[in-house]
Amino acid sequence: VTIESLPCIEGEPTLLRQAIANLVQNALKYTRPRDGARIDIGAYPSPGEHVIFVRDNGVGFDMAYSDRLFGVFQRLHRPDEFEGTGVGLAIVQRIVQRHGGRVWADATVGAGATFYLALPSVKEAA
Ligand SMILES: Nc1ncnc2c1ncn2[C@@H]1O[C@H](COP(=O)(O)OP(=O)(O)OP(=O)(O)O)[C@@H](O)[C@H]1O
Ligand SMILES: [Mg+2]
């Protein structure tokens, strides 16, 4: 696991920690079959926001079903392959939206997945 230096984000620490934890838990779970499992956590700036990503070299998923990823109880793998309830990413999306951000993913079957969180870099004036 590698962790680059990460930006300072304005928000509710407990919720943001939960969002990152859900992504890291997925990365750990879906790389389980890999001998050389690798997880990279990093960030890059984008106008008005920071993009934080969690990338893994796990089993990946078919992008054709990516619209289901963030739905409650939606899973793209069978329970006999990987345990889970299908709520982790729904919670991530709710937390990120509540902070005025966006979440999306990129993946290839058999070649890993990357999840991105874009969060505002400056809080709007109230
Ligand atoms: N890093 C990943 N690599 C491959 N597939 C993933 C990854 N993260 C999520 N997925 C797919 O997206 C689905 C939804 O993810 P989510 O975290 O919401 O549910 P879960 O991991 O199955 O269960 P839970 O997080 O509730 O324990 C997963 O079932 C899995 O099919
Ligand atoms: Mg999960």
CSV table of N, CA and C and ligand atoms in Angstrom, one decimal:
chain,number,residue,atom,x,y,z
A,1,VAL,N,0.9,-1.2,0.0
A,1,VAL,CA,0.0,0.0,0.0
A,1,VAL,C,0.9,1.2,0.0
A,2,THR,N,0.6,2.1,-0.9
A,2,THR,CA,1.4,3.4,-0.9
A,2,THR,C,0.4,4.5,-0.7
A,3,ILE,N,0.8,5.5,0.1
A,3,ILE,CA,0.0,6.7,0.3
A,3,ILE,C,0.8,8.0,0.0
A,4,GLU,N,0.4,8.7,-1.0
A,4,GLU,CA,1.0,10.0,-1.3
A,4,GLU,C,0.6,11.0,-0.3
A,5,SER,N,1.3,12.2,-0.4
A,5,SER,CA,0.8,13.2,0.5
A,5,SER,C,-0.6,13.7,0.0
A,6,LEU,N,-1.5,13.9,1.0
A,6,LEU,CA,-2.9,14.1,0.7
A,6,LEU,C,-3.3,15.5,1.0
A,7,PRO,N,-4.2,16.1,0.3
A,7,PRO,CA,-4.6,17.5,0.6
A,7,PRO,C,-5.4,17.6,1.9
A,8,CYS,N,-5.5,18.9,2.4
A,8,CYS,CA,-6.4,19.2,3.5
A,8,CYS,C,-7.8,19.4,2.9
A,9,ILE,N,-8.8,18.8,3.4
A,9,ILE,CA,-10.1,18.9,3.0
A,9,ILE,C,-11.0,19.5,4.1
A,10,GLU,N,-11.8,20.5,3.7
A,10,GLU,CA,-12.7,21.0,4.7
A,10,GLU,C,-14.0,20.2,4.8
A,11,GLY,N,-14.3,19.6,6.0
A,11,GLY,CA,-15.5,18.8,6.1
A,11,GLY,C,-15.6,18.1,7.4
A,12,GLU,N,-16.5,17.2,7.5
A,12,GLU,CA,-16.8,16.5,8.7
A,12,GLU,C,-15.8,15.3,8.8
A,13,PRO,N,-14.9,15.3,9.7
A,13,PRO,CA,-13.8,14.3,9.7
A,13,PRO,C,-14.3,12.9,9.8
A,14,THR,N,-15.3,12.6,10.6
A,14,THR,CA,-15.8,11.3,10.8
A,14,THR,C,-16.4,10.7,9.5
A,15,LEU,N,-17.1,11.6,8.8
A,15,LEU,CA,-17.7,11.1,7.5
A,15,LEU,C,-16.7,10.9,6.5
A,16,LEU,N,-15.7,11.8,6.4
A,16,LEU,CA,-14.7,11.7,5.3
A,16,LEU,C,-13.8,10.5,5.6
A,17,ARG,N,-13.6,10.2,6.9
A,17,ARG,CA,-12.8,9.0,7.2
A,17,ARG,C,-13.5,7.8,6.8
A,18,GLN,N,-14.8,7.8,7.0
A,18,GLN,CA,-15.7,6.6,6.7
A,18,GLN,C,-15.7,6.4,5.2
A,19,ALA,N,-15.7,7.5,4.4
A,19,ALA,CA,-15.7,7.4,2.9
A,19,ALA,C,-14.4,6.7,2.4
A,20,ILE,N,-13.3,7.2,2.9
A,20,ILE,CA,-12.0,6.7,2.5
A,20,ILE,C,-11.9,5.2,3.0
A,21,ALA,N,-12.3,5.0,4.2
A,21,ALA,CA,-12.2,3.6,4.8
A,21,ALA,C,-13.0,2.6,3.9
A,22,ASN,N,-14.2,3.0,3.4
A,22,ASN,CA,-15.0,2.1,2.6
A,22,ASN,C,-14.2,1.8,1.3
A,23,LEU,N,-13.6,2.8,0.7
A,23,LEU,CA,-12.8,2.6,-0.5
A,23,LEU,C,-11.6,1.7,-0.3
A,24,VAL,N,-10.9,1.9,0.8
A,24,VAL,CA,-9.7,1.1,1.2
A,24,VAL,C,-10.2,-0.4,1.5
A,25,GLN,N,-11.3,-0.5,2.2
A,25,GLN,CA,-11.8,-1.9,2.5
A,25,GLN,C,-12.1,-2.6,1.2
A,26,ASN,N,-12.7,-1.9,0.2
A,26,ASN,CA,-13.0,-2.5,-1.1
A,26,ASN,C,-11.7,-2.9,-1.8
A,27,ALA,N,-10.7,-2.0,-1.8
A,27,ALA,CA,-9.4,-2.3,-2.4
A,27,ALA,C,-8.8,-3.5,-1.8
A,28,LEU,N,-8.8,-3.6,-0.5
A,28,LEU,CA,-8.3,-4.8,0.2
A,28,LEU,C,-9.0,-6.1,-0.2
A,29,LYS,N,-10.3,-6.0,-0.2
A,29,LYS,CA,-11.2,-7.2,-0.5
A,29,LYS,C,-11.0,-7.6,-1.9
A,30,TYR,N,-11.1,-6.7,-2.9
A,30,TYR,CA,-11.1,-7.1,-4.3
A,30,TYR,C,-9.7,-7.3,-4.9
A,31,THR,N,-8.6,-7.2,-4.0
A,31,THR,CA,-7.3,-7.6,-4.4
A,31,THR,C,-6.9,-8.9,-3.7
A,32,ARG,N,-7.8,-9.5,-3.0
A,32,ARG,CA,-7.5,-10.7,-2.2
A,32,ARG,C,-6.9,-11.8,-3.0
A,33,PRO,N,-7.5,-12.0,-4.2
A,33,PRO,CA,-6.9,-13.2,-5.0
A,33,PRO,C,-5.5,-12.9,-5.6
A,34,ARG,N,-5.0,-11.6,-5.5
A,34,ARG,CA,-3.8,-11.3,-6.1
A,34,ARG,C,-2.6,-11.7,-5.2
A,35,ASP,N,-1.6,-12.2,-5.8
A,35,ASP,CA,-0.3,-12.5,-5.1
A,35,ASP,C,0.4,-11.2,-4.8
A,36,GLY,N,0.6,-10.4,-5.8
A,36,GLY,CA,1.2,-9.1,-5.6
A,36,GLY,C,0.2,-8.0,-5.6
A,37,ALA,N,-0.7,-8.0,-4.5
A,37,ALA,CA,-1.7,-7.0,-4.4
A,37,ALA,C,-1.1,-5.6,-4.2
A,38,ARG,N,-1.6,-4.6,-4.8
A,38,ARG,CA,-1.1,-3.3,-4.7
A,38,ARG,C,-2.2,-2.3,-4.6
A,39,ILE,N,-2.1,-1.4,-3.7
A,39,ILE,CA,-3.1,-0.3,-3.5
A,39,ILE,C,-2.4,1.0,-3.4
A,40,ASP,N,-2.7,2.0,-4.2
A,40,ASP,CA,-2.1,3.3,-4.2
A,40,ASP,C,-3.2,4.3,-3.9
A,41,ILE,N,-2.9,5.1,-2.9
A,41,ILE,CA,-3.8,6.2,-2.5
A,41,ILE,C,-3.1,7.5,-2.8
A,42,GLY,N,-3.7,8.4,-3.5
A,42,GLY,CA,-3.0,9.7,-3.9
A,42,GLY,C,-4.1,10.7,-4.2
A,43,ALA,N,-3.6,11.9,-4.7
A,43,ALA,CA,-4.4,13.0,-5.0
A,43,ALA,C,-3.8,13.9,-6.0
A,44,TYR,N,-4.6,14.6,-6.7
A,44,TYR,CA,-4.1,15.6,-7.7
A,44,TYR,C,-5.0,16.8,-7.6
A,45,PRO,N,-4.5,18.0,-7.9
A,45,PRO,CA,-5.4,19.2,-7.9
A,45,PRO,C,-6.1,19.3,-9.2
A,46,SER,N,-7.3,19.9,-9.1
A,46,SER,CA,-8.1,20.2,-10.3
A,46,SER,C,-8.7,21.6,-10.0
A,47,PRO,N,-9.2,22.3,-11.0
A,47,PRO,CA,-9.7,23.7,-10.7
A,47,PRO,C,-10.8,23.6,-9.6
A,48,GLY,N,-10.6,24.3,-8.5
A,48,GLY,CA,-11.6,24.4,-7.5
A,48,GLY,C,-11.8,23.2,-6.6
A,49,GLU,N,-11.0,22.2,-6.9
A,49,GLU,CA,-11.2,20.9,-6.1
A,49,GLU,C,-9.9,20.1,-6.0
A,50,HIS,N,-10.0,19.2,-5.1
A,50,HIS,CA,-8.9,18.2,-5.0
A,50,HIS,C,-9.5,16.9,-5.4
A,51,VAL,N,-8.8,16.1,-6.2
A,51,VAL,CA,-9.3,14.7,-6.5
A,51,VAL,C,-8.4,13.8,-5.8
A,52,ILE,N,-9.0,12.9,-5.0
A,52,ILE,CA,-8.3,11.9,-4.2
A,52,ILE,C,-8.7,10.5,-4.8
A,53,PHE,N,-7.7,9.7,-5.0
A,53,PHE,CA,-8.1,8.4,-5.6
A,53,PHE,C,-7.5,7.2,-4.8
A,54,VAL,N,-8.2,6.1,-4.9
A,54,VAL,CA,-7.8,4.8,-4.4
A,54,VAL,C,-7.7,3.8,-5.5
A,55,ARG,N,-6.5,3.4,-5.9
A,55,ARG,CA,-6.3,2.5,-7.0
A,55,ARG,C,-5.9,1.2,-6.6
A,56,ASP,N,-6.4,0.1,-7.2
A,56,ASP,CA,-5.9,-1.2,-6.8
A,56,ASP,C,-5.7,-2.1,-8.1
A,57,ASN,N,-5.0,-3.1,-8.0
A,57,ASN,CA,-4.8,-4.1,-9.1
A,57,ASN,C,-5.5,-5.4,-8.9
A,58,GLY,N,-6.7,-5.2,-8.4
A,58,GLY,CA,-7.5,-6.4,-8.1
A,58,GLY,C,-8.3,-6.9,-9.2
A,59,VAL,N,-9.5,-7.5,-8.9
A,59,VAL,CA,-10.2,-8.2,-10.0
A,59,VAL,C,-11.0,-7.3,-10.9
A,60,GLY,N,-11.1,-6.0,-10.5
A,60,GLY,CA,-11.8,-5.0,-11.3
A,60,GLY,C,-13.3,-5.4,-11.5
A,61,PHE,N,-14.0,-4.7,-12.4
A,61,PHE,CA,-15.4,-5.0,-12.8
A,61,PHE,C,-15.6,-4.4,-14.2
A,62,ASP,N,-16.8,-4.8,-14.7
A,62,ASP,CA,-17.2,-4.4,-16.0
A,62,ASP,C,-17.8,-3.0,-16.0
A,63,MET,N,-17.2,-2.1,-16.7
A,63,MET,CA,-17.7,-0.7,-16.7
A,63,MET,C,-19.1,-0.6,-17.3
A,64,ALA,N,-19.6,-1.6,-18.0
A,64,ALA,CA,-21.0,-1.6,-18.5
A,64,ALA,C,-22.0,-1.5,-17.4
A,65,TYR,N,-21.6,-2.0,-16.2
A,65,TYR,CA,-22.5,-2.0,-15.0
A,65,TYR,C,-22.2,-0.8,-14.0
A,66,SER,N,-21.3,0.1,-14.5
A,66,SER,CA,-20.9,1.1,-13.5
A,66,SER,C,-22.0,2.0,-13.0
A,67,ASP,N,-23.1,2.1,-13.7
A,67,ASP,CA,-24.2,2.9,-13.2
A,67,ASP,C,-24.8,2.3,-11.9
A,68,ARG,N,-24.6,1.1,-11.6
A,68,ARG,CA,-25.1,0.4,-10.5
A,68,ARG,C,-24.2,0.5,-9.2
A,69,LEU,N,-23.0,0.9,-9.5
A,69,LEU,CA,-22.0,0.8,-8.4
A,69,LEU,C,-22.4,1.5,-7.1
A,70,PHE,N,-23.0,2.7,-7.2
A,70,PHE,CA,-23.2,3.5,-6.0
A,70,PHE,C,-24.6,3.3,-5.5
A,71,GLY,N,-25.4,2.4,-6.1
A,71,GLY,CA,-26.7,2.1,-5.6
A,71,GLY,C,-26.7,1.3,-4.3
A,72,VAL,N,-27.7,1.4,-3.5
A,72,VAL,CA,-27.8,0.7,-2.2
A,72,VAL,C,-28.1,-0.8,-2.6
A,73,PHE,N,-27.4,-1.7,-1.9
A,73,PHE,CA,-27.5,-3.2,-2.1
A,73,PHE,C,-27.2,-3.6,-3.5
A,74,GLN,N,-26.5,-2.8,-4.3
A,74,GLN,CA,-26.0,-3.2,-5.6
A,74,GLN,C,-24.6,-3.8,-5.5
A,75,ARG,N,-24.5,-5.0,-6.1
A,75,ARG,CA,-23.2,-5.7,-6.1
A,75,ARG,C,-22.9,-6.2,-7.5
A,76,LEU,N,-21.6,-6.1,-7.8
A,76,LEU,CA,-21.2,-6.6,-9.2
A,76,LEU,C,-20.5,-8.0,-9.1
A,77,HIS,N,-20.3,-8.5,-7.8
A,77,HIS,CA,-19.7,-9.8,-7.7
A,77,HIS,C,-20.6,-10.7,-6.8
A,78,ARG,N,-20.5,-12.0,-7.0
A,78,ARG,CA,-21.3,-12.9,-6.3
A,78,ARG,C,-20.9,-13.1,-4.9
A,79,PRO,N,-21.8,-13.3,-3.9
A,79,PRO,CA,-21.5,-13.5,-2.5
A,79,PRO,C,-20.5,-14.6,-2.3
A,80,ASP,N,-20.5,-15.7,-3.2
A,80,ASP,CA,-19.6,-16.8,-2.9
A,80,ASP,C,-18.2,-16.4,-3.4
A,81,GLU,N,-18.1,-15.3,-4.2
A,81,GLU,CA,-16.7,-14.8,-4.6
A,81,GLU,C,-16.2,-13.9,-3.5
A,82,PHE,N,-17.0,-12.9,-3.2
A,82,PHE,CA,-16.6,-11.8,-2.2
A,82,PHE,C,-17.8,-11.5,-1.4
A,83,GLU,N,-17.6,-11.5,-0.1
A,83,GLU,CA,-18.7,-11.2,0.8
A,83,GLU,C,-19.0,-9.7,0.8
A,84,GLY,N,-20.2,-9.3,1.2
A,84,GLY,CA,-20.5,-7.9,1.2
A,84,GLY,C,-22.0,-7.7,1.2
A,85,THR,N,-22.4,-6.5,1.5
A,85,THR,CA,-23.9,-6.1,1.5
A,85,THR,C,-24.2,-5.1,0.4
A,86,GLY,N,-23.2,-4.5,-0.2
A,86,GLY,CA,-23.5,-3.6,-1.3
A,86,GLY,C,-23.9,-2.2,-0.8
A,87,VAL,N,-23.5,-1.8,0.4
A,87,VAL,CA,-23.8,-0.5,0.9
A,87,VAL,C,-22.6,0.5,0.9
A,88,GLY,N,-21.4,-0.1,0.9
A,88,GLY,CA,-20.2,0.7,1.1
A,88,GLY,C,-20.1,1.9,0.2
A,89,LEU,N,-20.3,1.7,-1.1
A,89,LEU,CA,-20.1,2.8,-2.1
A,89,LEU,C,-21.3,3.7,-2.1
A,90,ALA,N,-22.5,3.2,-1.7
A,90,ALA,CA,-23.6,4.1,-1.6
A,90,ALA,C,-23.4,5.2,-0.5
A,91,ILE,N,-22.8,4.7,0.6
A,91,ILE,CA,-22.4,5.6,1.7
A,91,ILE,C,-21.4,6.6,1.2
A,92,VAL,N,-20.4,6.1,0.5
A,92,VAL,CA,-19.3,7.0,0.0
A,92,VAL,C,-19.9,8.1,-0.8
A,93,GLN,N,-20.9,7.7,-1.7
A,93,GLN,CA,-21.5,8.7,-2.6
A,93,GLN,C,-22.3,9.8,-1.8
A,94,ARG,N,-23.0,9.3,-0.8
A,94,ARG,CA,-23.8,10.2,0.0
A,94,ARG,C,-22.9,11.2,0.8
A,95,ILE,N,-21.8,10.7,1.3
A,95,ILE,CA,-20.9,11.5,2.1
A,95,ILE,C,-20.2,12.6,1.2
A,96,VAL,N,-19.8,12.1,0.0
A,96,VAL,CA,-19.1,13.0,-0.9
A,96,VAL,C,-20.1,14.1,-1.4
A,97,GLN,N,-21.3,13.7,-1.8
A,97,GLN,CA,-22.3,14.7,-2.2
A,97,GLN,C,-22.6,15.7,-1.1
A,98,ARG,N,-22.7,15.2,0.1
A,98,ARG,CA,-23.0,16.1,1.2
A,98,ARG,C,-21.9,17.2,1.4
A,99,HIS,N,-20.7,16.8,0.9
A,99,HIS,CA,-19.6,17.8,1.0
A,99,HIS,C,-19.4,18.6,-0.3
A,100,GLY,N,-20.4,18.5,-1.2
A,100,GLY,CA,-20.4,19.2,-2.4
A,100,GLY,C,-19.4,18.6,-3.5
A,101,GLY,N,-19.2,17.3,-3.4
A,101,GLY,CA,-18.2,16.7,-4.3
A,101,GLY,C,-18.8,15.7,-5.2
A,102,ARG,N,-18.0,15.0,-5.9
A,102,ARG,CA,-18.4,14.0,-6.9
A,102,ARG,C,-17.6,12.7,-6.7
A,103,VAL,N,-18.1,11.6,-7.1
A,103,VAL,CA,-17.4,10.3,-7.0
A,103,VAL,C,-17.6,9.6,-8.3
A,104,TRP,N,-16.5,8.9,-8.8
A,104,TRP,CA,-16.7,8.1,-10.0
A,104,TRP,C,-15.6,7.0,-10.0
A,105,ALA,N,-15.7,6.1,-10.9
A,105,ALA,CA,-14.8,5.0,-10.9
A,105,ALA,C,-14.4,4.6,-12.3
A,106,ASP,N,-13.2,3.9,-12.4
A,106,ASP,CA,-12.7,3.4,-13.7
A,106,ASP,C,-12.2,2.0,-13.4
A,107,ALA,N,-12.5,1.1,-14.2
A,107,ALA,CA,-12.0,-0.3,-14.0
A,107,ALA,C,-11.9,-1.1,-15.2
A,108,THR,N,-11.2,-2.2,-15.2
A,108,THR,CA,-11.1,-3.1,-16.2
A,108,THR,C,-11.2,-4.5,-15.6
A,109,VAL,N,-12.0,-5.4,-16.2
A,109,VAL,CA,-12.2,-6.7,-15.6
A,109,VAL,C,-10.8,-7.4,-15.6
A,110,GLY,N,-10.4,-7.9,-14.4
A,110,GLY,CA,-9.2,-8.6,-14.3
A,110,GLY,C,-8.0,-7.7,-14.1
A,111,ALA,N,-8.1,-6.4,-14.2
A,111,ALA,CA,-7.0,-5.5,-14.2
A,111,ALA,C,-7.1,-4.4,-13.2
A,112,GLY,N,-8.0,-4.4,-12.2
A,112,GLY,CA,-8.1,-3.5,-11.2
A,112,GLY,C,-9.1,-2.4,-11.3
A,113,ALA,N,-9.2,-1.5,-10.3
A,113,ALA,CA,-10.2,-0.5,-10.2
A,113,ALA,C,-9.6,0.7,-9.6
A,114,THR,N,-10.1,1.9,-10.0
A,114,THR,CA,-9.7,3.2,-9.3
A,114,THR,C,-11.0,3.9,-9.0
A,115,PHE,N,-11.1,4.4,-7.8
A,115,PHE,CA,-12.2,5.2,-7.4
A,115,PHE,C,-11.7,6.6,-7.1
A,116,TYR,N,-12.4,7.6,-7.6
A,116,TYR,CA,-12.0,9.0,-7.4
A,116,TYR,C,-13.0,9.8,-6.6
A,117,LEU,N,-12.5,10.6,-5.7
A,117,LEU,CA,-13.4,11.6,-5.0
A,117,LEU,C,-12.9,13.0,-5.3
A,118,ALA,N,-13.8,13.8,-5.8
A,118,ALA,CA,-13.5,15.2,-6.1
A,118,ALA,C,-14.2,16.0,-5.0
A,119,LEU,N,-13.4,16.7,-4.2
A,119,LEU,CA,-14.0,17.5,-3.1
A,119,LEU,C,-13.5,19.0,-3.3
A,120,PRO,N,-14.4,19.9,-3.0
A,120,PRO,CA,-14.1,21.3,-3.1
A,120,PRO,C,-12.9,21.7,-2.3
A,121,SER,N,-12.0,22.5,-3.0
A,121,SER,CA,-10.8,22.9,-2.2
A,121,SER,C,-11.0,24.1,-1.4
A,122,VAL,N,-12.0,24.9,-1.7
A,122,VAL,CA,-12.3,26.1,-0.9
A,122,VAL,C,-13.7,26.1,-0.5
A,123,LYS,N,-14.0,26.3,0.7
A,123,LYS,CA,-15.4,26.4,1.1
A,123,LYS,C,-16.1,27.6,0.6
A,124,GLU,N,-17.3,27.4,0.0
A,124,GLU,CA,-18.1,28.6,-0.5
A,124,GLU,C,-18.4,29.5,0.7
A,125,ALA,N,-18.5,30.8,0.5
A,125,ALA,CA,-18.9,31.7,1.6
A,125,ALA,C,-20.3,31.4,1.9
A,126,ALA,N,-20.6,31.4,3.2
A,126,ALA,CA,-22.0,31.0,3.6
A,126,ALA,C,-23.0,32.2,3.3
B,1,LIG,N1,-12.1,-2.0,-5.7
B,1,LIG,C1,-13.0,-2.7,-6.3
B,1,LIG,N2,-12.7,-3.7,-7.3
B,1,LIG,C2,-13.7,-4.4,-7.9
B,1,LIG,N3,-15.0,-4.3,-7.7
B,1,LIG,C3,-15.4,-3.4,-6.8
B,1,LIG,C4,-14.4,-2.6,-6.1
B,1,LIG,N4,-15.1,-1.8,-5.2
B,1,LIG,C5,-16.4,-2.1,-5.4
B,1,LIG,N5,-16.6,-3.0,-6.3
B,1,LIG,C6,-17.8,-3.6,-6.8
B,1,LIG,O1,-18.9,-2.7,-6.5
B,1,LIG,C7,-19.9,-3.3,-5.7
B,1,LIG,C8,-20.4,-2.3,-4.7
B,1,LIG,O2,-19.4,-2.0,-3.8
B,1,LIG,P1,-19.8,-1.7,-2.3
B,1,LIG,O3,-18.6,-1.3,-1.5
B,1,LIG,O4,-21.0,-0.8,-2.3
B,1,LIG,O5,-20.4,-3.1,-1.8
B,1,LIG,P2,-19.6,-4.4,-1.2
B,1,LIG,O6,-18.2,-4.2,-1.1
B,1,LIG,O7,-20.1,-5.6,-2.0
B,1,LIG,O8,-20.3,-4.6,0.3
B,1,LIG,P3,-20.1,-3.7,1.6
B,1,LIG,O9,-19.2,-2.6,1.2
B,1,LIG,O10,-21.5,-3.2,1.9
B,1,LIG,O11,-19.5,-4.6,2.6
B,1,LIG,C9,-19.1,-4.5,-5.1
B,1,LIG,O12,-20.0,-5.5,-4.7
B,1,LIG,C10,-18.2,-4.9,-6.2
B,1,LIG,O13,-18.8,-5.8,-7.1
B,2,MG,MG,-17.6,-2.4,0.0
